[in-house]
PDB file of C-alpha atoms in Angstrom:
ATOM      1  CA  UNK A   1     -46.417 109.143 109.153  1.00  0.00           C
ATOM      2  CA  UNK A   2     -49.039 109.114 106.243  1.00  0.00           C
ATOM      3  CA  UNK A   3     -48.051 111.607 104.409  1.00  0.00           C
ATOM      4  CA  UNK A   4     -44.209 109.529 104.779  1.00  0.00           C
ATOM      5  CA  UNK A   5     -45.626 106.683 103.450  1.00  0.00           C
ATOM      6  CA  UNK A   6     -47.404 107.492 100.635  1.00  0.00           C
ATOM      7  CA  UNK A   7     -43.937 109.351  99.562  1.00  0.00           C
ATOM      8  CA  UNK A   8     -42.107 105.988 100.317  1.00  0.00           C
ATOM      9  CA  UNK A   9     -44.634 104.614  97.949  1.00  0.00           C
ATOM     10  CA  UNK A  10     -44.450 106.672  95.140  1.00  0.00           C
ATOM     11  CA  UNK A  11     -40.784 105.970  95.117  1.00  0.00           C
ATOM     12  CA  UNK A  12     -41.365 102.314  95.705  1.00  0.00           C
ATOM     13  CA  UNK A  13     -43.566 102.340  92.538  1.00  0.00           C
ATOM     14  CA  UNK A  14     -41.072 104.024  89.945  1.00  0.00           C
ATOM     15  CA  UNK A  15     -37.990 102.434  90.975  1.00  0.00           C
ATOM     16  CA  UNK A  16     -39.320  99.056  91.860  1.00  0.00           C
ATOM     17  CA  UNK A  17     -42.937  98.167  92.929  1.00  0.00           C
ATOM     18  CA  UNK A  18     -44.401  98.286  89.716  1.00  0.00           C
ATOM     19  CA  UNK A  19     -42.210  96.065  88.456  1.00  0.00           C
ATOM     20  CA  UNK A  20     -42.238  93.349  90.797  1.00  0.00           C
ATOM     21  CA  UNK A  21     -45.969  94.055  90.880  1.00  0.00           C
ATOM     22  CA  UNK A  22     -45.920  92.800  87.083  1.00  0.00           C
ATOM     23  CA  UNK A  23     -44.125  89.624  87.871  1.00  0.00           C
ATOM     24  CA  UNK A  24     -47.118  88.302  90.129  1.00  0.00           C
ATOM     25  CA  UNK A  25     -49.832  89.690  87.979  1.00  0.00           C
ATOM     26  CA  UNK A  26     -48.045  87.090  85.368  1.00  0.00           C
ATOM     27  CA  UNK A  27     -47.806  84.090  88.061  1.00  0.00           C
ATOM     28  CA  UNK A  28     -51.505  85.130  88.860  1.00  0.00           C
ATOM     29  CA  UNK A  29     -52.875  84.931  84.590  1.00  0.00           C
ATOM     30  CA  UNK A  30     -51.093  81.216  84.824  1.00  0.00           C
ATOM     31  CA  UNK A  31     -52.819  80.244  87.394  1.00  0.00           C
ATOM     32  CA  UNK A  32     -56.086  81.610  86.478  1.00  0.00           C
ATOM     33  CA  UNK A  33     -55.104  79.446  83.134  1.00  0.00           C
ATOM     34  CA  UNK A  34     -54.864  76.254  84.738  1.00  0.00           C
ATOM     35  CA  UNK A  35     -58.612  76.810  86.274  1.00  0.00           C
ATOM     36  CA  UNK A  36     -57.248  74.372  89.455  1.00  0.00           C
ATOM     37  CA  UNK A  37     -54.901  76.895  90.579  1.00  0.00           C
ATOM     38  CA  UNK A  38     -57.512  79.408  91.120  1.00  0.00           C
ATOM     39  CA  UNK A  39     -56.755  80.079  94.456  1.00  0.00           C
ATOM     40  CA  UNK A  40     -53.044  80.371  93.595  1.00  0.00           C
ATOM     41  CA  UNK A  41     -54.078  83.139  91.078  1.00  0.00           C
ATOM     42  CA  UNK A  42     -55.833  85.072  94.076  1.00  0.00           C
ATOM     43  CA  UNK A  43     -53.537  85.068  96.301  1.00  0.00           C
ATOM     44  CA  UNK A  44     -50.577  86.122  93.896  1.00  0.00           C
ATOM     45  CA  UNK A  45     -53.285  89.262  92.677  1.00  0.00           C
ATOM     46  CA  UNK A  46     -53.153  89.889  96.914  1.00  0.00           C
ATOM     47  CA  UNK A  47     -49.170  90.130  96.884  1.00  0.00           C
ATOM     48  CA  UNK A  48     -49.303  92.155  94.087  1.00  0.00           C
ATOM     49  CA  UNK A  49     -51.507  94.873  95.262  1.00  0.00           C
ATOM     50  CA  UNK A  50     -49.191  94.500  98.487  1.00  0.00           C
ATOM     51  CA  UNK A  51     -46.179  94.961  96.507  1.00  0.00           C
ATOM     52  CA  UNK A  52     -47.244  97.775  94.476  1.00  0.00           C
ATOM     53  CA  UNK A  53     -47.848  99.245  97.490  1.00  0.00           C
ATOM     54  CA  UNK A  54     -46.224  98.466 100.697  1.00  0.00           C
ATOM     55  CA  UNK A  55     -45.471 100.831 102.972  1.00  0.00           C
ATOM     56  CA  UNK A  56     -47.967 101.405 105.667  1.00  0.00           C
ATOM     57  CA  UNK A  57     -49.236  97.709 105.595  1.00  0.00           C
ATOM     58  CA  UNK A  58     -48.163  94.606 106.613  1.00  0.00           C
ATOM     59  CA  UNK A  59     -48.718  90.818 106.584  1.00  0.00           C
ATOM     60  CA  UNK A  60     -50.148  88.371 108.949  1.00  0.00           C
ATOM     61  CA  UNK A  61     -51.321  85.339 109.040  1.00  0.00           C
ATOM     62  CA  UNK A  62     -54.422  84.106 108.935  1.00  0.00           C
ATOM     63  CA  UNK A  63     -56.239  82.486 112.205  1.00  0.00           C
ATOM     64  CA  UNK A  64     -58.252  80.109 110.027  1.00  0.00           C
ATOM     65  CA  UNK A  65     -54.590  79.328 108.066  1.00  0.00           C
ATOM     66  CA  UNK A  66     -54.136  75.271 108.910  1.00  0.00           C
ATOM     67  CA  UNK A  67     -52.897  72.450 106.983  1.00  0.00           C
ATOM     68  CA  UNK A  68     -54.428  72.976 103.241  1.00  0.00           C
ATOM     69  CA  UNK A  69     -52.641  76.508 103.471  1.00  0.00           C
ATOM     70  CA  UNK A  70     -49.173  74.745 104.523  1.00  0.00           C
ATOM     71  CA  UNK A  71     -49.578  72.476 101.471  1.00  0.00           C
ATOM     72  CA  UNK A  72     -50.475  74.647  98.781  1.00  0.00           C
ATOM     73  CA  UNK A  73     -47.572  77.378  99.984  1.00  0.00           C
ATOM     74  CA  UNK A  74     -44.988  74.094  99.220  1.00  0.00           C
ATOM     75  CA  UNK A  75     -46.734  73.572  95.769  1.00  0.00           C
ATOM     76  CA  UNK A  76     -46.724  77.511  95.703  1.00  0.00           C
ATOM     77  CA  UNK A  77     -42.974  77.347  96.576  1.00  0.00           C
ATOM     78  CA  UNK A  78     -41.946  74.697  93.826  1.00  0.00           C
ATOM     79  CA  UNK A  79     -43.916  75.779  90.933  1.00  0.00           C
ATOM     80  CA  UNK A  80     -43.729  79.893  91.629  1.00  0.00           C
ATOM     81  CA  UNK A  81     -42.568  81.109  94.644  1.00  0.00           C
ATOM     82  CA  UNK A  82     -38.806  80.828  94.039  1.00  0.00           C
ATOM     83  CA  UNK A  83     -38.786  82.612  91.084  1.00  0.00           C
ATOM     84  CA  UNK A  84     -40.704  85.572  92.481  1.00  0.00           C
ATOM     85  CA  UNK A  85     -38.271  85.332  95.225  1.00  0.00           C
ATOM     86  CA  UNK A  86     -35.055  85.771  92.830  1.00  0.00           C
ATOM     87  CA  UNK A  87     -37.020  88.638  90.932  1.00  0.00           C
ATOM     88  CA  UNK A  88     -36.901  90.305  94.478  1.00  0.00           C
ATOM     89  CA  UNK A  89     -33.363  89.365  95.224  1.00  0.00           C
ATOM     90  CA  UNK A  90     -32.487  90.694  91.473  1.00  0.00           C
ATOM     91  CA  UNK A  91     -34.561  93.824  92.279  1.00  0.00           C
ATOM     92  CA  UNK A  92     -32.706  94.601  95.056  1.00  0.00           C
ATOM     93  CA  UNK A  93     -29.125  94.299  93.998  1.00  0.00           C
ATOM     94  CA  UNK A  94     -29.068  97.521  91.768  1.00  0.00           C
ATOM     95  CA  UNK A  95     -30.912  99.502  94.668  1.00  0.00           C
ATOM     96  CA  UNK A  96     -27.909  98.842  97.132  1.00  0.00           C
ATOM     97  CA  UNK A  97     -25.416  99.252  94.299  1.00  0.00           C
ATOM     98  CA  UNK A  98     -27.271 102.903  94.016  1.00  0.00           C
ATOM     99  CA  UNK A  99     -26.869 103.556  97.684  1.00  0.00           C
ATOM    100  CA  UNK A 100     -29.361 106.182  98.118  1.00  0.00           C
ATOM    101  CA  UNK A 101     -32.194 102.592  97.143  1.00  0.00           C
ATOM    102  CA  UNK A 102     -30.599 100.762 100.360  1.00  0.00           C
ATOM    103  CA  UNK A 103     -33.547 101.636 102.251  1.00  0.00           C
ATOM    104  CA  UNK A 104     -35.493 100.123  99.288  1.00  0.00           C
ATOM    105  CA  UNK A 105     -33.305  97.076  98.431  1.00  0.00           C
ATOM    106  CA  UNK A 106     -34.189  95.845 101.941  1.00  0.00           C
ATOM    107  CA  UNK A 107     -37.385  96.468 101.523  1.00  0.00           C
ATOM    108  CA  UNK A 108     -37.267  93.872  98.793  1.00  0.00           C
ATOM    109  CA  UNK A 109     -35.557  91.451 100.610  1.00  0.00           C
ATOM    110  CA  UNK A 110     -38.163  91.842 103.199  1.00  0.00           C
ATOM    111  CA  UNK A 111     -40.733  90.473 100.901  1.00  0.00           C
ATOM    112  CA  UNK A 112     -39.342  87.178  99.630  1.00  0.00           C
ATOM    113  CA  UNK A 113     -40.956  85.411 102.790  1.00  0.00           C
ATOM    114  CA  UNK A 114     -44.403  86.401 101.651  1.00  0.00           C
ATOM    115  CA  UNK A 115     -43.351  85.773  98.367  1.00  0.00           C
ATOM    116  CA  UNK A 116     -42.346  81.952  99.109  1.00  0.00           C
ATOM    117  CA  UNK A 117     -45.318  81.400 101.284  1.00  0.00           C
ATOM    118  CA  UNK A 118     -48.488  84.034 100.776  1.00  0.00           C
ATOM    119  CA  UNK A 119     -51.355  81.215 101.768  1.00  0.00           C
ATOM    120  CA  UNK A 120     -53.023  81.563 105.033  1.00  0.00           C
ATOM    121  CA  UNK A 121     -51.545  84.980 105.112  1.00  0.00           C
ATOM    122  CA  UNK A 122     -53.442  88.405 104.753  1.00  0.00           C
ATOM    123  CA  UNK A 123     -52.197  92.076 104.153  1.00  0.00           C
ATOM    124  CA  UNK A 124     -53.602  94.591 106.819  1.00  0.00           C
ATOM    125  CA  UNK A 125     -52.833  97.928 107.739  1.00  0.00           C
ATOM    126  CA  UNK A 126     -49.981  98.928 109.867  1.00  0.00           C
ATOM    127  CA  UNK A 127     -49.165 101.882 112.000  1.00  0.00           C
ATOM    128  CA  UNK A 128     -45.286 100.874 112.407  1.00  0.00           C
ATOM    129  CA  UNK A 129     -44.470 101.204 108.489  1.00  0.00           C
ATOM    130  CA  UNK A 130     -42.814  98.556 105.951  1.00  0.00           C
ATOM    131  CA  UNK A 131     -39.516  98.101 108.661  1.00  0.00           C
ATOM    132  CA  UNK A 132     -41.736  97.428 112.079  1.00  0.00           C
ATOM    133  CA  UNK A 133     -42.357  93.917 110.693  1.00  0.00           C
TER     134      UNK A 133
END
């Protein structure tokens, strides 16, 4: 199953991780700009390490997630969220035009939740893959 993974990955990285991984290292500079959005910048640098490399982890969420977390993911969702979101929905549309990226193309898809909300949520290791989620 490793050894699966890290050849999902490698894929995932040339034909798409890399450069979805790009678009939150951006959103994370602009927040580290602003100084108060800090915290915004962090957990964008968290999705993109999770997007550059997905398969074999997953997300959760957090037990100490509560109120502050549900608050910052709207101002998350407003000011950055969405448009990480379309750059995932744009991603995928080539990969199921290409057929043989369906597999990837959902895997896209499958990360504009985190990519809407990522506060109070963590990425851990996972034994079912990227689909068991």
């Amino acid at each position: 199953m490793k050894l699966f993974n890290l050849l999902l990955n490698i894929l995932w990285l040339v034909f798409c991780g890399i450069w979805m991984a790009l678009g939150y290292l951006i959103a994370a500079l602009i927040c580290f700009l602003l100084i108060v959005t800090i915290p915004f910048g962090i957990a964008s640098l968290r999705i993109a390490g999770y997007v550059l490399w997905p398969f074999g982890r997953t997300t959760v969420e957090r037990a100490d997630a509560g109120a502050p977390s549900c608050v910052g993911n709207v101002i998350w969702l407003v000011f950055a969220g969405w448009w990480l979101a379309l750059g995932h929905l744009i991603t995928s549309i080539p990969l199921f035009v290409s057929i043989i990226g369906i597999p990837f193309g959902w895997a896209n898809l499958k990360l504009i939740p985190i990519s809407l909300m990522p506060l109070g949520r963590e990425v851990v290791s996972s034994d079912e893959g990227f689909a068991g989620h």
